[in-house]
Coordinates of C-alpha atoms and ligand atoms in Angstrom, one line a residue:
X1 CA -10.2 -21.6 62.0
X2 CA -11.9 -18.8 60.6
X3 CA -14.0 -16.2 62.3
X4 CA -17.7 -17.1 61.4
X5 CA -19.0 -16.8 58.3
X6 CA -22.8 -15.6 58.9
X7 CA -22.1 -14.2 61.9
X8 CA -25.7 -12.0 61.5
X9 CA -26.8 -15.6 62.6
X10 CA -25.3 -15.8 65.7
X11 CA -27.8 -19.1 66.9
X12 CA -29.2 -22.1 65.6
X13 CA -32.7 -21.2 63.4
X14 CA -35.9 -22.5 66.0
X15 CA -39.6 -23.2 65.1
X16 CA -41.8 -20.3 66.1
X17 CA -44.9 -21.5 64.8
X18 CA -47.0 -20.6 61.7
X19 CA -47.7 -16.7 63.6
X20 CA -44.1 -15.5 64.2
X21 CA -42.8 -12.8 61.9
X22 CA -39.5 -13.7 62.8
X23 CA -37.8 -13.8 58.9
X24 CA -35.0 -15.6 61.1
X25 CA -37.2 -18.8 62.5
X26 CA -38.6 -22.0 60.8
X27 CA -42.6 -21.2 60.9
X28 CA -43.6 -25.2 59.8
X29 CA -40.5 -27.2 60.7
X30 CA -40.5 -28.3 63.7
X31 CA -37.9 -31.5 63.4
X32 CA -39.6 -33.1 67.1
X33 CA -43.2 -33.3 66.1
X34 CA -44.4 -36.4 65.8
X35 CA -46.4 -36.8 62.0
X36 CA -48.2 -40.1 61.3
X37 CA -45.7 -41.7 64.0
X38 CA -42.2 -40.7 62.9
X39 CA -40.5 -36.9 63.5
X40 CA -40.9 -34.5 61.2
X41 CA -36.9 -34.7 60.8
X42 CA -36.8 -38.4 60.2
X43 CA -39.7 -38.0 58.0
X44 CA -38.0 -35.4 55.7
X45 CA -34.5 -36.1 56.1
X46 CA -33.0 -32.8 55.0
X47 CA -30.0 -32.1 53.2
X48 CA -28.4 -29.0 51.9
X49 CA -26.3 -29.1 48.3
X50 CA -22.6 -28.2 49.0
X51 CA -22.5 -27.1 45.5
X52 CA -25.2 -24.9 45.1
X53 CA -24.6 -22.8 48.0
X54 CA -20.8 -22.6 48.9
X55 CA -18.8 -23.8 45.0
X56 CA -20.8 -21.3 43.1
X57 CA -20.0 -17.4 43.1
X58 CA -23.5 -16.4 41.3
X59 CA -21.8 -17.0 37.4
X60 CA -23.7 -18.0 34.7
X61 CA -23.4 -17.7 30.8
X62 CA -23.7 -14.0 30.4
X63 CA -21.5 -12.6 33.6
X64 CA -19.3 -13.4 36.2
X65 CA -19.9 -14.0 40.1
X66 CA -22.1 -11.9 42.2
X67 CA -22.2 -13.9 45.2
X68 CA -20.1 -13.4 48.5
X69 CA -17.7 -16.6 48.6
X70 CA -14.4 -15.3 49.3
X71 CA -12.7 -19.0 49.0
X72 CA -13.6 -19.3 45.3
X73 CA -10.6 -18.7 43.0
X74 CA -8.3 -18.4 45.6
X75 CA -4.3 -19.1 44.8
X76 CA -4.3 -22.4 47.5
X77 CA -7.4 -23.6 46.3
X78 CA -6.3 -26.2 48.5
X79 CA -6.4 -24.3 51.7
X80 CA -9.5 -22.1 50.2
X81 CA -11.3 -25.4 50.1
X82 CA -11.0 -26.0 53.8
X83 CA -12.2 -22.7 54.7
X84 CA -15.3 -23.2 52.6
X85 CA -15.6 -26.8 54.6
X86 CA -16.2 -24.7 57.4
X87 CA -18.3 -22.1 56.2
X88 CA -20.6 -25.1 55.2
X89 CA -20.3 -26.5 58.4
X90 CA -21.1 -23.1 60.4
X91 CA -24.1 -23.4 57.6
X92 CA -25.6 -27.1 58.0
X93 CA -25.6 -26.2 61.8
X94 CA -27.1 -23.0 62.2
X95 CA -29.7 -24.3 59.6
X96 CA -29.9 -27.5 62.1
X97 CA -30.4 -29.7 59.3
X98 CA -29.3 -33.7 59.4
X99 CA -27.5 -34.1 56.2
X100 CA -25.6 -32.5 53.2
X101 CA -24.5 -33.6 49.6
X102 CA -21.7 -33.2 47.7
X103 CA -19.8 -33.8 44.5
X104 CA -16.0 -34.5 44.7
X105 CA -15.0 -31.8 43.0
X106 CA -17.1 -29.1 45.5
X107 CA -15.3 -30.6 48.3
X108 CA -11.7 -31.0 46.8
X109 CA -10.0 -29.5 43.7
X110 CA -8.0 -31.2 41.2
X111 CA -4.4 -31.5 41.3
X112 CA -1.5 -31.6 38.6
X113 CA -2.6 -35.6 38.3
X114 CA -5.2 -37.9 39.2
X115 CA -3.1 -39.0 41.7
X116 CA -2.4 -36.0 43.1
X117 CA -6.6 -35.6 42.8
X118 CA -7.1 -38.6 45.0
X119 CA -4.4 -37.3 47.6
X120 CA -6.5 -34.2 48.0
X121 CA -9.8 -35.4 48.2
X122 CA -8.4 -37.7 50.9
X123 CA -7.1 -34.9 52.7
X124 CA -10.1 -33.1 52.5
X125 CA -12.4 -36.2 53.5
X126 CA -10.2 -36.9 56.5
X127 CA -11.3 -33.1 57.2
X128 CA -14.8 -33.7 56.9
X129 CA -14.7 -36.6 59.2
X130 CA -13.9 -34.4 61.5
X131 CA -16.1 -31.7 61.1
X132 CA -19.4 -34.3 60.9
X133 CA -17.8 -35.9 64.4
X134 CA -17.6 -32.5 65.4
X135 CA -21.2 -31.3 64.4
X136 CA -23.4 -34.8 64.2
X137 CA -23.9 -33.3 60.9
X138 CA -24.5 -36.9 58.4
X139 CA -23.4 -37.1 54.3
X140 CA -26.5 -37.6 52.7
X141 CA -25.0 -38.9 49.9
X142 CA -21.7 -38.1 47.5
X143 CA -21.4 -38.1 43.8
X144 CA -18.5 -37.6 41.5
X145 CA -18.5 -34.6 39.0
X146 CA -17.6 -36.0 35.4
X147 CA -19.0 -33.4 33.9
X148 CA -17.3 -29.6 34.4
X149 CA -13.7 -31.0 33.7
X150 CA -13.4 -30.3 29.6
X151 CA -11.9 -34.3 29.2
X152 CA -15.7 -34.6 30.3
X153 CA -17.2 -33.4 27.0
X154 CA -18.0 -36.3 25.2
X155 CA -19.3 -38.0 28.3
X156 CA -18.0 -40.2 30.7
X157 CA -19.1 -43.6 30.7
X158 CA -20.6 -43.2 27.0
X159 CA -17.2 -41.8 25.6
X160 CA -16.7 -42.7 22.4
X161 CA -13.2 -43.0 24.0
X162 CA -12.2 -45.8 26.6
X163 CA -9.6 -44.1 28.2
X164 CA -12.3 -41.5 29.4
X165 CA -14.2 -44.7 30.7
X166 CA -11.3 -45.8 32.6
X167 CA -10.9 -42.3 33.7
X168 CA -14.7 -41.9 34.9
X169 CA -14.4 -45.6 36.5
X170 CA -10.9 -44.6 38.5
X171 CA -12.6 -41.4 39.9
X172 CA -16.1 -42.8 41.2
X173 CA -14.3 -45.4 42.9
X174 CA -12.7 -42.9 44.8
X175 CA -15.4 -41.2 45.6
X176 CA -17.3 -44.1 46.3
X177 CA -14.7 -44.6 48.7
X178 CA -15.1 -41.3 50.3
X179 CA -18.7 -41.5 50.5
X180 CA -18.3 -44.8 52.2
X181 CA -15.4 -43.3 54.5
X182 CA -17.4 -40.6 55.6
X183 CA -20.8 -42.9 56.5
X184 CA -22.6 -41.4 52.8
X185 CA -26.4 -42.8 53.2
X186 CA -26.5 -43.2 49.3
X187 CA -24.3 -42.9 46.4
X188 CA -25.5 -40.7 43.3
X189 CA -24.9 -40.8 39.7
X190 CA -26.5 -38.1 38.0
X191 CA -25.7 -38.8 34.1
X192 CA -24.0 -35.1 33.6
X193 CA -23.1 -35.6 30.2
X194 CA -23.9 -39.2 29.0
X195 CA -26.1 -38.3 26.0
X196 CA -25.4 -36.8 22.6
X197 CA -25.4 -33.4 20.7
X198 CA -26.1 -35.1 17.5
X199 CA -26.7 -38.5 16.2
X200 CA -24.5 -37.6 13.2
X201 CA -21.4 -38.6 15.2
X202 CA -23.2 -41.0 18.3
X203 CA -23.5 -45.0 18.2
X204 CA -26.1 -44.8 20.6
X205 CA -26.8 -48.5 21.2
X206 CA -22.5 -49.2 21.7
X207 CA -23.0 -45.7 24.6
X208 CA -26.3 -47.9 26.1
X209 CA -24.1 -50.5 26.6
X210 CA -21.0 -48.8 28.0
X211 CA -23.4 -47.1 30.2
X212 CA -25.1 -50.0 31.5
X213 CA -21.8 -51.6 32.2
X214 CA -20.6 -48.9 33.9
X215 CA -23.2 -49.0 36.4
X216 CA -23.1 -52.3 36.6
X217 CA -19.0 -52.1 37.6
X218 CA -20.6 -49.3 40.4
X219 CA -23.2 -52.3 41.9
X220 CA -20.2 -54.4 42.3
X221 CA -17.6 -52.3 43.9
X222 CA -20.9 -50.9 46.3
X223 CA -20.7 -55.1 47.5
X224 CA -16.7 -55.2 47.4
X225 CA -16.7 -52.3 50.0
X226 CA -19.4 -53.3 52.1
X227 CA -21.2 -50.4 51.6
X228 CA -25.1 -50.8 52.9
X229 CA -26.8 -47.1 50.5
X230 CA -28.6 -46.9 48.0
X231 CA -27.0 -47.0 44.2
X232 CA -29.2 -43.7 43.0
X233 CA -29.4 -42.7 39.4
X234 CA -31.0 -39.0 38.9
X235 CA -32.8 -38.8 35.8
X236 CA -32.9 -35.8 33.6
X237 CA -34.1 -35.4 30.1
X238 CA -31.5 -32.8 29.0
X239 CA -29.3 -30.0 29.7
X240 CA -26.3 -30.2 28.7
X241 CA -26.8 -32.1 26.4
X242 CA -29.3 -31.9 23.8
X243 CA -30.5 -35.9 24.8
X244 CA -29.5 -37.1 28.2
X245 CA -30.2 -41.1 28.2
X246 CA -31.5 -41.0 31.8
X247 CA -34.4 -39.0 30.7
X248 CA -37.0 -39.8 33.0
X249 CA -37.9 -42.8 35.8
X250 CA -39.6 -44.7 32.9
X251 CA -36.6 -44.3 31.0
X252 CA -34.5 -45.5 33.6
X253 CA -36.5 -48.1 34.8
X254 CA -36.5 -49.7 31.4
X255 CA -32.9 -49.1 31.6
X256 CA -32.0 -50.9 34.8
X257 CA -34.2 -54.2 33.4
X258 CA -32.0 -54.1 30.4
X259 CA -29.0 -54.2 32.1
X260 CA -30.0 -56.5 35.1
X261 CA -29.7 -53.5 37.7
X262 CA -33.1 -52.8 38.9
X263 CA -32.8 -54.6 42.3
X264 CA -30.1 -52.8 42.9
X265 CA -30.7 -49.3 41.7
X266 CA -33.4 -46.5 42.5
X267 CA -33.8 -43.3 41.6
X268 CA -33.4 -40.1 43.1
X269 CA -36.0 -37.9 41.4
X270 CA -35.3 -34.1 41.1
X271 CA -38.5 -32.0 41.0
X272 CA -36.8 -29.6 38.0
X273 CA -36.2 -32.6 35.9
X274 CA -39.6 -34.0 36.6
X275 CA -41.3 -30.8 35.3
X276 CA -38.6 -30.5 32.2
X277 CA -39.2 -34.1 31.1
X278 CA -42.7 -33.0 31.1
X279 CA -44.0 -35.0 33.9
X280 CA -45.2 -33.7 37.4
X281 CA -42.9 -34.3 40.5
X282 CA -46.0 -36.5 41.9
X283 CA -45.8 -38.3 38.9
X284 CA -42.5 -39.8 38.6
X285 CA -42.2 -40.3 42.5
X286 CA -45.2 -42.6 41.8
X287 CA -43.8 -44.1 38.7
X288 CA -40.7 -45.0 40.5
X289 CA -42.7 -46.2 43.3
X290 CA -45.0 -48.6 41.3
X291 CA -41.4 -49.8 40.2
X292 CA -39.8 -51.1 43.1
X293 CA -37.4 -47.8 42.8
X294 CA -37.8 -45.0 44.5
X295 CA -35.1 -43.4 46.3
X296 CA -34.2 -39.9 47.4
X297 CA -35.7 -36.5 46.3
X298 CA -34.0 -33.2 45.1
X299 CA -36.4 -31.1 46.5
X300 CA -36.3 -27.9 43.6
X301 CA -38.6 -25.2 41.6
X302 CA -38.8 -24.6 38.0
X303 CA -40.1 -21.8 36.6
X304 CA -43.6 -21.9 34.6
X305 CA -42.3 -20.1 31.4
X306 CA -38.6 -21.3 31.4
X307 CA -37.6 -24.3 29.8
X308 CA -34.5 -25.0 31.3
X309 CA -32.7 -26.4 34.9
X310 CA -33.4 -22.7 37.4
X311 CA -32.9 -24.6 40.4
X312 CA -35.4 -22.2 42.4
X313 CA -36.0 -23.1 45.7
X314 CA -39.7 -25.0 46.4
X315 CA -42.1 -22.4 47.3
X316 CA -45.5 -24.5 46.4
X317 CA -46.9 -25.8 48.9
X318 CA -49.7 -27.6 46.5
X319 CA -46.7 -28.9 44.5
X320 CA -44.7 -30.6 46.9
X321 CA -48.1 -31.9 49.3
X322 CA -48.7 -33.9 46.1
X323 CA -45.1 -35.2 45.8
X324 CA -45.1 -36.1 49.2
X325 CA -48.3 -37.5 49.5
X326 CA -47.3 -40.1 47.0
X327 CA -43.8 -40.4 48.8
X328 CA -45.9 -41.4 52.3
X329 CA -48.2 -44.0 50.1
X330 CA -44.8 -45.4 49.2
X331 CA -43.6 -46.1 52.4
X332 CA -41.3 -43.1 53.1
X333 CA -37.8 -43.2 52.9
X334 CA -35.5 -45.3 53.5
X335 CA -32.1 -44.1 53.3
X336 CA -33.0 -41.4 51.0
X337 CA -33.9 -37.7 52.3
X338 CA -35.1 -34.7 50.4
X339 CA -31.5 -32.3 49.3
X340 CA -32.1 -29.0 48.6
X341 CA -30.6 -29.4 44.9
X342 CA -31.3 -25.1 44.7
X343 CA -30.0 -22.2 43.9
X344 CA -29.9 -18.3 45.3
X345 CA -31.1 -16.1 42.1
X346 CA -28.0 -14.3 41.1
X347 CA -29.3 -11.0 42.6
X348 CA -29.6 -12.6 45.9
X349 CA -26.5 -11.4 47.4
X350 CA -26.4 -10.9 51.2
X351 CA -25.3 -13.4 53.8
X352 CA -28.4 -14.1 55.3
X353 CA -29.9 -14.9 52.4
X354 CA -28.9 -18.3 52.0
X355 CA -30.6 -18.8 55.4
X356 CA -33.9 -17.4 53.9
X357 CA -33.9 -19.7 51.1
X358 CA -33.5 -22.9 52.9
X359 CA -35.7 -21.8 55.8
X360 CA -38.3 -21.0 52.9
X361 CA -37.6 -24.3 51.2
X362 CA -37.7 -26.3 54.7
X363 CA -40.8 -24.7 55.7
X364 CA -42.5 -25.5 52.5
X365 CA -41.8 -29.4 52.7
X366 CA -42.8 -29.4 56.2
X367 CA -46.3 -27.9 55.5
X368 CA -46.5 -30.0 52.4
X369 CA -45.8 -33.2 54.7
X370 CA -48.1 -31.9 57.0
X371 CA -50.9 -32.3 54.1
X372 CA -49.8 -35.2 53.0
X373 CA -50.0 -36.8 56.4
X374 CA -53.6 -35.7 57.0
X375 CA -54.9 -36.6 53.4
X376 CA -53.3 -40.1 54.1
X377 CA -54.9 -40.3 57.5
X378 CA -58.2 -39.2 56.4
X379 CA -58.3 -41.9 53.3
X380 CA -60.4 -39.3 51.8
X381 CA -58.6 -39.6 48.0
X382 CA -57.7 -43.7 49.2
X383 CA -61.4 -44.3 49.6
X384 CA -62.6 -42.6 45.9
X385 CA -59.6 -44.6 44.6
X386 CA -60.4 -48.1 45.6
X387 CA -64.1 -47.1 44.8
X388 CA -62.9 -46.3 41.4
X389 CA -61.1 -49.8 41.2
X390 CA -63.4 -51.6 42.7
X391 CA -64.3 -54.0 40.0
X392 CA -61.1 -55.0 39.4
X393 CA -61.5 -56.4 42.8
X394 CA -64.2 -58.5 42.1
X395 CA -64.9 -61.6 40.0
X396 CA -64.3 -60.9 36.9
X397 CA -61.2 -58.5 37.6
X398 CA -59.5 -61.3 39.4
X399 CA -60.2 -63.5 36.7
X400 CA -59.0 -61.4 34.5
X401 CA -55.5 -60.7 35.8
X402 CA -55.5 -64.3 37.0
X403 CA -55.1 -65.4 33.4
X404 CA -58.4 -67.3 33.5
X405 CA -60.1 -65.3 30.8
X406 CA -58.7 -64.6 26.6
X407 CA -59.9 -62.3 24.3
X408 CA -62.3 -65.1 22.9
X409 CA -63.6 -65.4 26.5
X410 CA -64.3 -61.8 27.2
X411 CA -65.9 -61.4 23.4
X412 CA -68.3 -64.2 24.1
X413 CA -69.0 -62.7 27.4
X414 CA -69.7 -59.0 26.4
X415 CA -72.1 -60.4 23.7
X416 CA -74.7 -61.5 26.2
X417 CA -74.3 -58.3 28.2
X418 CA -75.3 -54.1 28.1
X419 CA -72.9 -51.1 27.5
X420 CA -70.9 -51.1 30.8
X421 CA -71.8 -47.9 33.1
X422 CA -69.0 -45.0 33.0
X423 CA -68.5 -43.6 37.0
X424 CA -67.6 -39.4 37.1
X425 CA -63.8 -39.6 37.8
X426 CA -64.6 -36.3 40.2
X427 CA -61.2 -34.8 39.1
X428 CA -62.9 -31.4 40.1
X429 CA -64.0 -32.7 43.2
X430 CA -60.6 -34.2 44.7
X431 CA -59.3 -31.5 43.6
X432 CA -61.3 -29.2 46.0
X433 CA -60.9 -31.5 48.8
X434 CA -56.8 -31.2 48.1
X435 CA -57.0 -27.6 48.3
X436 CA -59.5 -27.6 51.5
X437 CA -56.1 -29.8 53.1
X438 CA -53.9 -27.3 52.3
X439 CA -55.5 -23.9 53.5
X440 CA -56.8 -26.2 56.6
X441 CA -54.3 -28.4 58.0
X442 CA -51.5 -26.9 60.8
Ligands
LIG501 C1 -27.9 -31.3 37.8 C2 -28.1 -32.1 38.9 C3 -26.9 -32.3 39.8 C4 -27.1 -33.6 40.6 C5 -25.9 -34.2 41.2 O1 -28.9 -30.9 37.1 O2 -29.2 -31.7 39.7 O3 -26.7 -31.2 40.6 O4 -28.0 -33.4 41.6 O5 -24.9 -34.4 40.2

């Protein structure tokens, strides 16, 4: 074993309440308060990203590592990745969060073969077990990284090559299999490099179609194992590649009718990727619920004037309230949770301060439930909306989508009737009564 890790954080982190100055204490989260009849930790579900905060050293394209994380580049990379399991572990408990995430290749290296590969990851997962027994600590959900090995960098499943297909198949099996193994809630596939650089060289319809049968080979080994999760798919709309096909939920959703998938696929939405497709994190949570497909959350910041993937973690409480607002008028979750998919800036160097960001982030999607809850509660924005839709309610709105009225219908009966009366859409106002939640509700 090794001697602890953060050992400036010698106990679990508690809720103080919103007056403590204590840098050290969650100020929002507390997991045992009950909100709209469910705990605040079975409401949220909380998961930190293993690869995030204990594979990454601080790199990125202009220099090297910064961070403190002695196990990476060791010479036993094999050892070095049992070390960091517990590091992690020391982490997920002190934080006293419920779940964590990982790829295959955060948890496990690669060996001299894919069969040497699998024997590791085994090795490693059989570790793991032991640690979650150990801790009560839960896998959120695994996913297999098919996109940092170079035999990755025409894609996986949308290779022009089928070897790399067969490559990409072999590997999510086995990680499949470890996510089942280890009791994973979900299983993720975030489309890392399935897209194109150029259409110059891409088929794109023949990559559709690999793509869609590759997920469709992931449904049916989920029912050959008997595993119960969700099949996830995390949209993006680029980065690294120039055109990733998952681009958004709409994109996705049109995707998984195509291919037959979309009762047995949702979609776990990451608040960077909303915001880089263009979209608010509110809005594609409520696209994918008016869908059937919501899933999980990757609960992340952008940054206003950056147009790329900065991982920050959430600090708007506005932000996420309206995220999870729309995530409570959807039912909650299921088996999905809300992973901190974030990043330490590269200057954020000390120990501790992995503890600050999550307790930052944790606190943020607390309060931001805590809104949500009590704009639900109060119906306030419900009651403007089914004002607002209120017609469509009545007689001639249920005729309409009933089918019982045409175009020749409706033309005969506008003709014997006056301009229909425009209602204020009082964006202003719900906005105000948003912002009166947040400064107000505790
Ligand atoms: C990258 C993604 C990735 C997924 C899992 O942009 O967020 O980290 O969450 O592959």
């Amino acid at each position: 074993m090794m001697a602890e890790f953060f050992s400036s954080v010698p106990e679990p982190i508690a809720y103080e309440g919103p007056e403590s100055d204590n840098p050290l204490a969650f100020r929002w989260y507390d997991a045992d308060r009950m909100v709209a009849g469910k705990r605040m930790e079975d409401h949220l579900r909380f998961a930190v990203a293993y690869w995030h905060s204990f594979a990454w050293d601080g790199s990125d394209i202009f220099g090297s590592g910064t961070l403190d994380r002695p196990w990476l580049g060791s010479a036993d990379p094999v050892a070095a990745a049992k070390t960091k399991m517990e590091v992690a572990f020391e982490f997920f408990q002190k934080l006293t969060v419920p779940f964590y995430c990982f790829h295959d290749r955060d948890i496990a290296p690669e060996g001299d073969s894919f069969k040497e590969t699998c024997a590791i990851l085994d090795e490693i997962v059989e570790g793991a077990a032991g640690h979650m027994d150990r801790t009560g600590v839960g896998l959120l959900w695994g996913t297999a990284n098919m996109f940092s090995h170079p035999r990755f960098q025409a894609g996986a499943a949308t290779n022009p090559d089928p070897e790399l297909f067969a490559y990409a198949a072999a590997q999510v099996r086995h990680c499949m299999d470890a996510t089942h193994r280890l009791g994973g809630e979900n299983y993720v596939l975030w489309g890392g490099r399935e897209g194109y650089e150029t259409l110059l060289n891409t088929d794109l319809a023949r990559e559709l179609d690999q793509l869609g049968r590759f997920f469709t080979m992931v449904v049916e080994h989920k029912h050959a194992i008997g595993f119960d999760g969700l099949i996830l798919i995390e949209p993006k709309p680029f980065e690294p590649t120039k055109h990733q096909y998952d681009f958004d939920v709409a994109a996705v959703h049109a995707f998984l009718q195509r291919y037959d998938l979309v009762d047995e696929v949702a979609v776990n939405i990451a608040v960077n990727h909303a915001t880089l497709s263009g979209h608010d994190f509110a809005h594609e949570v409520a696209a994918a619920s008016a869908a059937g497909i919501f899933g999980s959350v990757d609960a992340n910041a952008g940054d206003d004037r950056l147009g790329w993937d900065v991982d920050r973690f959430p600090v708007s409480v506005e932000q996420m309230s309206l995220g999870v607002y729309e995530i409570l008028r959807a039912g909650g979750y299921t088996s999905g949770g809300t992973n901190f998919d974030a990043k330490l800036r590269r200057q954020t160097i000390d120990r501790d301060d992995l503890f600050y960001a999550h307790i930052g982030g944790m606190d943020t999607m607390a309060r931001a439930l805590l809104v949500a809850a009590s704009m639900l509660e109060d119906g306030a924005l419900e009651d403007v909306r089914a004002e607002r839709y209120a017609g469509w309610d009545g007689e001639l709105g249920r005729r309409i989508l009933a089918g019982d009225e045409t175009l020749a219908s409706l033309d005969e009966r506008t003709l014997g009737h006056g301009e229909p009366t425009p209602a204020s859409g009082r964006q202003e106002a719900l906005e105000n009564l948003v912002a009166k939640y947040v400064e107000r509700t505790r």
